[in-house]
Coordinates of C-alpha atoms and ligand atoms in Angstrom, one line a residue:
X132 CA 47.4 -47.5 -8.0
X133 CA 48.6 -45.0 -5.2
X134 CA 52.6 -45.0 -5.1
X135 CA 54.0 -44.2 -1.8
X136 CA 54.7 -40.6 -3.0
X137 CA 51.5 -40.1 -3.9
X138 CA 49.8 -41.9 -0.3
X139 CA 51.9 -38.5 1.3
X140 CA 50.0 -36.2 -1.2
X141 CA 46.8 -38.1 -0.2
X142 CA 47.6 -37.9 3.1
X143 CA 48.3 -33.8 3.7
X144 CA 44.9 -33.2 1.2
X145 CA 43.1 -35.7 3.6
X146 CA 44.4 -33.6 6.7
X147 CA 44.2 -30.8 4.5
X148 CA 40.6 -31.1 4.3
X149 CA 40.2 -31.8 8.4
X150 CA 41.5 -29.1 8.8
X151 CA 39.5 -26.9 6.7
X152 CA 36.4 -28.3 8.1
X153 CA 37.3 -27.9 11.4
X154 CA 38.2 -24.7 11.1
X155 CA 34.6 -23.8 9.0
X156 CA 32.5 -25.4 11.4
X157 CA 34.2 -23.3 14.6
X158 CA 34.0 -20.1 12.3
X159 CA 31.4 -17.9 13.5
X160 CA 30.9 -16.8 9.8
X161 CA 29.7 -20.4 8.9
X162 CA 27.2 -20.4 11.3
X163 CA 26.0 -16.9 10.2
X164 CA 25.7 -18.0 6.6
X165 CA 24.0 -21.3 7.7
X166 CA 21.5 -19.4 9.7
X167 CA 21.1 -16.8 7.2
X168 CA 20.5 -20.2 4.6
X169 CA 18.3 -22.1 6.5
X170 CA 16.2 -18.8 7.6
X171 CA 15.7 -18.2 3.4
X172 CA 14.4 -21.7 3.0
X173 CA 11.8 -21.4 5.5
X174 CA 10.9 -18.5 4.3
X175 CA 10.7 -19.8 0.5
X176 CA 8.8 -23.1 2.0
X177 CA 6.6 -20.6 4.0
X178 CA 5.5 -17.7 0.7
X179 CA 4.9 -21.2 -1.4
X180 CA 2.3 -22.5 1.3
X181 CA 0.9 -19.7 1.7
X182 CA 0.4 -18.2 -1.9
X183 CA -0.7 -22.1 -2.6
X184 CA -4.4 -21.1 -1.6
X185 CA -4.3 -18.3 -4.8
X186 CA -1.9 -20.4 -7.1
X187 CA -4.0 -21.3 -10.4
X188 CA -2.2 -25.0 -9.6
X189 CA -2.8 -27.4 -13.1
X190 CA -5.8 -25.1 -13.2
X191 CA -6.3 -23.6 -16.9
X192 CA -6.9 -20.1 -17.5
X193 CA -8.1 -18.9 -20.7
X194 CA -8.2 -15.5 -22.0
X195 CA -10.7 -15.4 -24.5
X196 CA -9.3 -13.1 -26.9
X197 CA -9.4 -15.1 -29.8
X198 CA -13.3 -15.9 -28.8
X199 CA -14.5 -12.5 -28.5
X200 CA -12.6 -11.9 -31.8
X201 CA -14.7 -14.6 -33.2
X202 CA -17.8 -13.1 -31.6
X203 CA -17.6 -9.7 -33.1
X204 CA -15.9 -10.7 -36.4
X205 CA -16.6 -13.8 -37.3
X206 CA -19.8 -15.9 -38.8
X207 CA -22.6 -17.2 -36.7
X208 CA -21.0 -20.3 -37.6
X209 CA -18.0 -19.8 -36.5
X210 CA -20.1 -18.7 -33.0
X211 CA -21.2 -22.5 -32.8
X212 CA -17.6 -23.6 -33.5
X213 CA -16.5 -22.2 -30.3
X214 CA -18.7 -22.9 -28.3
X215 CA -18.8 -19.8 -26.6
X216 CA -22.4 -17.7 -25.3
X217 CA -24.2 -20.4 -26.9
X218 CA -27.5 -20.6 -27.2
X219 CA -29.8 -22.0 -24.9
X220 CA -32.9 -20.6 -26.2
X221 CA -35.6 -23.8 -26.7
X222 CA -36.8 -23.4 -30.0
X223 CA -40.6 -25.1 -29.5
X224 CA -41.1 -22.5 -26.9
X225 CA -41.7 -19.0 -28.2
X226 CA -41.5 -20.6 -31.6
X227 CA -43.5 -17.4 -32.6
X228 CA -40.7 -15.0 -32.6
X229 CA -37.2 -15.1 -33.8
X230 CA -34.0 -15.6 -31.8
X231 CA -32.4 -12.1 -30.5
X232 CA -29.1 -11.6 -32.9
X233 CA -26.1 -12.7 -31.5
X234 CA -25.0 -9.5 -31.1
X235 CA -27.0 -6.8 -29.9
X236 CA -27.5 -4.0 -32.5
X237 CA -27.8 -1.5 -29.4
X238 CA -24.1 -2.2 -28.2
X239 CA -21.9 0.7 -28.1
X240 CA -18.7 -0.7 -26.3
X241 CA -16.8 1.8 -24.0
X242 CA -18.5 4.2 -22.2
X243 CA -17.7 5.7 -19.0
X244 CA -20.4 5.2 -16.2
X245 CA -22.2 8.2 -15.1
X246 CA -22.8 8.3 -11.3
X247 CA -26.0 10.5 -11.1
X248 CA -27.4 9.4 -14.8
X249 CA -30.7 10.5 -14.2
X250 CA -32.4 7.7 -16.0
X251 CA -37.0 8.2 -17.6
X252 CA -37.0 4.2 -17.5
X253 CA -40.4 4.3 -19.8
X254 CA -38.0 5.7 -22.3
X255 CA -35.0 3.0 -21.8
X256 CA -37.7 0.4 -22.1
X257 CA -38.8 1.7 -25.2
X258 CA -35.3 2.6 -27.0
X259 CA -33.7 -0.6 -26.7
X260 CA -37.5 -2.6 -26.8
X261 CA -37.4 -4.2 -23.9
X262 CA -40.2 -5.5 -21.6
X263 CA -41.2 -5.8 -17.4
X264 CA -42.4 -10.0 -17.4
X265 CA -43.0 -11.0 -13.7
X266 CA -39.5 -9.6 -11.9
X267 CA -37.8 -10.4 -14.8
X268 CA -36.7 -7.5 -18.2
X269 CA -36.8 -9.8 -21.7
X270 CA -36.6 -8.0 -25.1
X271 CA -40.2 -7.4 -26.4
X272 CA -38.9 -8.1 -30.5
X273 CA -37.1 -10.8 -29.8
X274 CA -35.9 -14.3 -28.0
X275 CA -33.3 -13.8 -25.9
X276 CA -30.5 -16.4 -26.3
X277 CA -30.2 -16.7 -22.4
X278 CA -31.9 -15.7 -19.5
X279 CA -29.7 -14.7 -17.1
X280 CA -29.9 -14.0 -13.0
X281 CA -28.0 -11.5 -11.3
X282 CA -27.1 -12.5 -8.2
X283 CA -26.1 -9.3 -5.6
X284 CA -25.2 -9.6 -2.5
X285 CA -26.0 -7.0 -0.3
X286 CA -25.4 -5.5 3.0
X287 CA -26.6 -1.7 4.2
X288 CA -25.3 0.0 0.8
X289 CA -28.5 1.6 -0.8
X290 CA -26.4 3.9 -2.6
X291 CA -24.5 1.7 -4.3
X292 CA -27.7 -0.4 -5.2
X293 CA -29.0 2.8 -6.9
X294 CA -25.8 3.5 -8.6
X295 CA -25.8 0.2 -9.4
X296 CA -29.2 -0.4 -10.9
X297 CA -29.5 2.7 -12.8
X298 CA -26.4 1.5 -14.7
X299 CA -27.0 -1.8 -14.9
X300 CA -30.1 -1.9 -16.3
X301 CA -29.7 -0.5 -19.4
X302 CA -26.6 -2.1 -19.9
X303 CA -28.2 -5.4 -20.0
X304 CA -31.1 -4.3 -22.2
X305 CA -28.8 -3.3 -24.7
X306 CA -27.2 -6.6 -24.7
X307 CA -30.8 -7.9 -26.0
X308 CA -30.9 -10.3 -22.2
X309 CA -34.1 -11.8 -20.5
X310 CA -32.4 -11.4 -16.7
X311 CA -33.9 -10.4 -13.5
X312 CA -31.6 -8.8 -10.6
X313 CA -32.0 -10.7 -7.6
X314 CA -30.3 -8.5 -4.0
X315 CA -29.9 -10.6 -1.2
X316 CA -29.5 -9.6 2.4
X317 CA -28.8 -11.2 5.4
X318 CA -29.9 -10.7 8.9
X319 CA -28.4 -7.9 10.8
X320 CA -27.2 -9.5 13.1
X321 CA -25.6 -12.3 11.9
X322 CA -22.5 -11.5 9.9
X323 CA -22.0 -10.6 6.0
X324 CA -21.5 -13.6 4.5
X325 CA -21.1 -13.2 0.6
X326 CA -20.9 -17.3 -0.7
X327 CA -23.7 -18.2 1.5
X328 CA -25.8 -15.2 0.2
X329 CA -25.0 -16.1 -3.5
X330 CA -25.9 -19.8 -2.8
X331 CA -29.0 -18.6 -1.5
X332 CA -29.6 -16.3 -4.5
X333 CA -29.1 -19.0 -6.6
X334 CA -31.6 -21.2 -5.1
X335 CA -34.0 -18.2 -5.1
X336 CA -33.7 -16.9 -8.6
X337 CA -34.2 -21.1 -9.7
X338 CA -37.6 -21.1 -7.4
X339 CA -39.0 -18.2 -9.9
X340 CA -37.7 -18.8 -13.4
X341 CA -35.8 -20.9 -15.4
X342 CA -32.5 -19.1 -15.8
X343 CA -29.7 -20.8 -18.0
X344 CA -27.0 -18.2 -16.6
X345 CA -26.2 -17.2 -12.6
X346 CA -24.1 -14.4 -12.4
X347 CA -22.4 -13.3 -9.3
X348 CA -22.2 -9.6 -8.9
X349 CA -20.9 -7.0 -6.9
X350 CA -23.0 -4.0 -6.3
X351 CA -20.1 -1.9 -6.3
X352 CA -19.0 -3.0 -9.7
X353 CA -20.0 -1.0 -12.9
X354 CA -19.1 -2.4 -16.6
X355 CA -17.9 -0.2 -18.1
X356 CA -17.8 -1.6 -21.4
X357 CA -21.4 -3.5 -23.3
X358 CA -19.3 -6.1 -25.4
X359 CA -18.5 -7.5 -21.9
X360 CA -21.6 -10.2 -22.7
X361 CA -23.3 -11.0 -19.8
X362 CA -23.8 -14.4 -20.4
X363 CA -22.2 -17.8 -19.6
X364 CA -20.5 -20.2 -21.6
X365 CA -19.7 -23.6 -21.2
X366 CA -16.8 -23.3 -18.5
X367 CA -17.5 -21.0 -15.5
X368 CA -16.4 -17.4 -16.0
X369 CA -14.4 -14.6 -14.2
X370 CA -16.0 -11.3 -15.4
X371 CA -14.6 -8.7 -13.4
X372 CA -10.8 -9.1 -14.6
X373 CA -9.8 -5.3 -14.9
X374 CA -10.8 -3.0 -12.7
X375 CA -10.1 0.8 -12.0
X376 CA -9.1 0.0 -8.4
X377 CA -6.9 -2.4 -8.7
X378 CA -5.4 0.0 -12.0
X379 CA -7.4 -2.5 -14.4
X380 CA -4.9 -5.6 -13.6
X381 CA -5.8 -8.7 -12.2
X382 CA -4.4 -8.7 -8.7
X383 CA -3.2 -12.6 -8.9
X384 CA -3.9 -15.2 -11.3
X385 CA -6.3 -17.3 -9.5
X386 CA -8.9 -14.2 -8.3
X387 CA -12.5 -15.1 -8.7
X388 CA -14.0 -12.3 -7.2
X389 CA -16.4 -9.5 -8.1
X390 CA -18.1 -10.4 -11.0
X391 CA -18.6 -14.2 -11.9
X392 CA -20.9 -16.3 -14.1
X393 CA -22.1 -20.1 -13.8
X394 CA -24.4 -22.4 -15.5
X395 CA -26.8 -24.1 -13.6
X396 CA -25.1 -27.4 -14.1
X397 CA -21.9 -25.9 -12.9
X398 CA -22.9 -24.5 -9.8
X399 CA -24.9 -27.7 -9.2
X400 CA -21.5 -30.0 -10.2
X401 CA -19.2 -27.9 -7.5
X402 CA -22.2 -27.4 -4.9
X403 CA -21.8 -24.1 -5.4
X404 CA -20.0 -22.0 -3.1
X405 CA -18.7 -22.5 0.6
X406 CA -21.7 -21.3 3.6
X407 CA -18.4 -20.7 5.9
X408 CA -16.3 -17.6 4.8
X409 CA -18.4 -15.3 7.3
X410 CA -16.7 -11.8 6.8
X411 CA -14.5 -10.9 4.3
X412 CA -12.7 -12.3 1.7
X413 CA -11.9 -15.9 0.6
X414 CA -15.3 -17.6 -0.5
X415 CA -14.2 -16.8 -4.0
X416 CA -11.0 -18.2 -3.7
X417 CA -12.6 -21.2 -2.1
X418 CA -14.9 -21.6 -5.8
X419 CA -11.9 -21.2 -7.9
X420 CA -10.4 -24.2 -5.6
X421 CA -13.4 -25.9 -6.2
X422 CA -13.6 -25.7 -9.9
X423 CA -10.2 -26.6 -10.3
X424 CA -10.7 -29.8 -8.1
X425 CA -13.4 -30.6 -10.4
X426 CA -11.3 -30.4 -13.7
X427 CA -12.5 -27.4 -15.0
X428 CA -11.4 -24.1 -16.8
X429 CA -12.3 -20.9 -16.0
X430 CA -12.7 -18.5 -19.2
X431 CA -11.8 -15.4 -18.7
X432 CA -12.4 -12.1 -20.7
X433 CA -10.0 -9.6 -22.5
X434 CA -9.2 -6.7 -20.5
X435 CA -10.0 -4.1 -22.6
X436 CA -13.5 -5.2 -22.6
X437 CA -13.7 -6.6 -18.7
X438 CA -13.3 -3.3 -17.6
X439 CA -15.3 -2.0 -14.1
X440 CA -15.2 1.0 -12.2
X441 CA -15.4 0.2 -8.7
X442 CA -17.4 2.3 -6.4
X443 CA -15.8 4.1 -3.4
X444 CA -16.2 2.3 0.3
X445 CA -14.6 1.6 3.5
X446 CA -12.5 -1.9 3.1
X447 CA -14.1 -4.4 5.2
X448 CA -12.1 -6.1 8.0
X449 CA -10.7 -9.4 6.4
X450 CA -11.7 -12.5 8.0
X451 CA -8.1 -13.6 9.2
X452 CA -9.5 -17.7 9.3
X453 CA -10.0 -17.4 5.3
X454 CA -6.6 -18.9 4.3
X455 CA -7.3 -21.6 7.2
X456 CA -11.0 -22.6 5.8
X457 CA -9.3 -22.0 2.4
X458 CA -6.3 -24.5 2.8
X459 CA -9.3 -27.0 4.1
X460 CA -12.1 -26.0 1.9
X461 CA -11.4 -29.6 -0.3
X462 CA -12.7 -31.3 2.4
X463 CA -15.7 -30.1 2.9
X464 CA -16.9 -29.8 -0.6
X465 CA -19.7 -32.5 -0.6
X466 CA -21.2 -31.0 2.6
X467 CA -20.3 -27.8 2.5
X468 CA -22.7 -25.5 -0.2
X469 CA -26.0 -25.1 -2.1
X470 CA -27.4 -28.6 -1.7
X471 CA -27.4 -28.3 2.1
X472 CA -27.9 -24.8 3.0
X473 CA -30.8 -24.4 5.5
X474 CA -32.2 -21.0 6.1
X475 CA -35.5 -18.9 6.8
X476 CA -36.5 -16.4 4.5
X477 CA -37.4 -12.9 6.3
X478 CA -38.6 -10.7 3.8
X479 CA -39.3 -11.0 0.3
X480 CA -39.8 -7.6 -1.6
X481 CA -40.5 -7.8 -5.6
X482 CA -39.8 -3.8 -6.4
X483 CA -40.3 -2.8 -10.3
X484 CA -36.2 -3.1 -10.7
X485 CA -35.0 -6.1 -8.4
X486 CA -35.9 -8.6 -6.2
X487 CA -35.5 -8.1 -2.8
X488 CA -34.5 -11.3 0.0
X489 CA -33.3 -11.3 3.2
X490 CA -32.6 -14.6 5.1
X491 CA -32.1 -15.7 8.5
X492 CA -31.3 -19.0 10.1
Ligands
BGC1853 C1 -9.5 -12.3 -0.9 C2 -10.6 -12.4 -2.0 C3 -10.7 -11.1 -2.7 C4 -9.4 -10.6 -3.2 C5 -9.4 -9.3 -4.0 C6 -8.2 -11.8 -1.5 O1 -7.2 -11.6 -0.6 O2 -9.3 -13.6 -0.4 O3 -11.8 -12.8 -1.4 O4 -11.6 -11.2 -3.8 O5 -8.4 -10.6 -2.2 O6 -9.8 -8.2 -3.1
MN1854 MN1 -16.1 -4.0 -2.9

């Protein structure tokens, strides 16, 4: 109960408190912190709309540490266990020879790429005992445990494709592979467009041989470590996590760029990537929004063995409607990718070390 005494009290704290709003709200330095306030809240509201096109979301990310430990430790049961690089080899077919081990005896981890390696490819073939089959290299000794396609996109950069090829190649023979390199170019004059390209090398590369494994490569990328396995497991991976120029840190979380691999089935379940990101930049971040509005993880390798050097060239011009087609790209999945992608085929070169294709529309 208020006594009269204490109504007075109520009565100067009520005007009390008038008072001290009115004379807040005709202070200039309230409305100088408010400002100040409400200009940090749009800003906060702004950076997490914005960084929402490269946030990893409810998406998982593993590091697959404890799998490569497995892999280079552990039993060949333990191999099954996990799931990981498994084998896809049919057994009826090439009954006649054994399965490739499951890991290579020609490995030799880190080694720093040589530019101008000058390479006598009769005597690659014949030291890690591997064989020319139609446009695609399989060991001659053994079954490989996947057959892998390497899908490059290309554009006007022959000597990067040499660079590349001379590295890549016996890279992947040492990993004991059955892969074919597949370079895909695009009409001159229509503009670079890197997720239509890989869609289109993906559709290519199924046309000639049944590959198990799609990987999505940079030509300016070298591995510069073997145990990197080029193969692909049973969630899509990110390959390329360190690399030189980016001072072998992933620049964000939810990157999906440079280096990639995909089953079949899971480019086929995510209709693979989006035909619109003409220019550069953003088709990869489109994928990894696509794979996580499918459920899945993406698997991603230890840095110390996901290491690339990255090959000197001008930076392209970023397309500036990638975070717009980005923020969208959900949308358009169903229509937007692999299964409807029309184009003509220009030329079609099969040289002894790649496939050569470039489209028009
Ligand atoms: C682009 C990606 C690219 C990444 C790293 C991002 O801003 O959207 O396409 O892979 O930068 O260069
Ligand atoms: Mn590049």
């Amino acid at each position: 109960m208020i006594k009269q005494n204490d109504n007075l009290k109520y009565e100067v704290f009520v005007t009390d408190q008038v008072s001290l709003c009115r004379r807040l709200f005709t202070s200039p330095r309230f409305y100088v912190v408010f400002l100040v306030v409400q200009v940090a809240i749009i800003a906060l509201v702004i950076s997490m709309w914005d960084s929402d096109s490269y946030s990893t979301g409810q998406m998982v990310v593993i590091t697959d540490r404890q799998m490569q430990e497995v892999l280079f430790n552990g039993t060949e049961q333990h191999f099954y266990f996990t799931g990981y690089l498994w084998d896809t080899t049919n057994t009826t077919d090439g009954a006649h020879i054994s399965k490739c081990p499951i890991i290579s005896p020609y490995l030799v981890g880190y080694r720093k790429p040589v530019i101008n390696e000058r390479i006598v490819w009769e005597e690659v073939l014949e030291k890690y005992k591997a064989v020319r089959c139609d446009s695609h290299f399989q060991p001659s000794n053994c079954k490989a445990r996947q057959k892998v396609a390497l899908i490059v996109p290309f554009r006007d950069r022959y000597a990067h494709l040499e660079v590349f090829l001379r590295h890549i190649h016996p890279f992947l023979m040492r990993q004991q592979l059955d892969y074919g390199i597949y370079v895909i170019d695009l009409d001159d004059k229509i503009k670079f467009n890197r997720g239509l390209l890989l869609n289109v090398g993906f559709i290519e590369a199924s046309k000639e041989y049944d590959y198990d494994c799609y990987i999505f490569h940079d030509v300016d990328l070298l591995p510069e470590n073997d145990k990197n396995l080029y193969r692909c497991s049973d969630q899509p991976r990110h390959m390329s996590v360190a690399v030189d120029k980016f001072a072998y840190k992933l620049p964000y979380a939810a990157i999906f760029g440079g280096v990639s691999a995909m089953t079949k089935d899971q480019i086929l379940f995510v209709n693979g990537f989006s035909n619109k990101f003409s220019g550069w930049g953003g088709e990869d971040d489109d994928m990894f929004n696509r794979l996580k509005h499918h459920n899945m993880t993406v698997m991603r390798s230890m840095d110390d063995v996901s290491m690339y050097k990255m090959l000197k060239h001008k930076q392209s011009d970023p397309n500036p409607q990638r975070f717009k087609l980005i923020k969208t790209g959900m949308k358009r999945v169903k229509e937007d990718g692999v299964k409807n992608l029309q184009y003509k085929i220009m030329k079609k070169t099969e040289f002894p070390l790649y496939t050569y294709i470039k489209i028009t529309f």
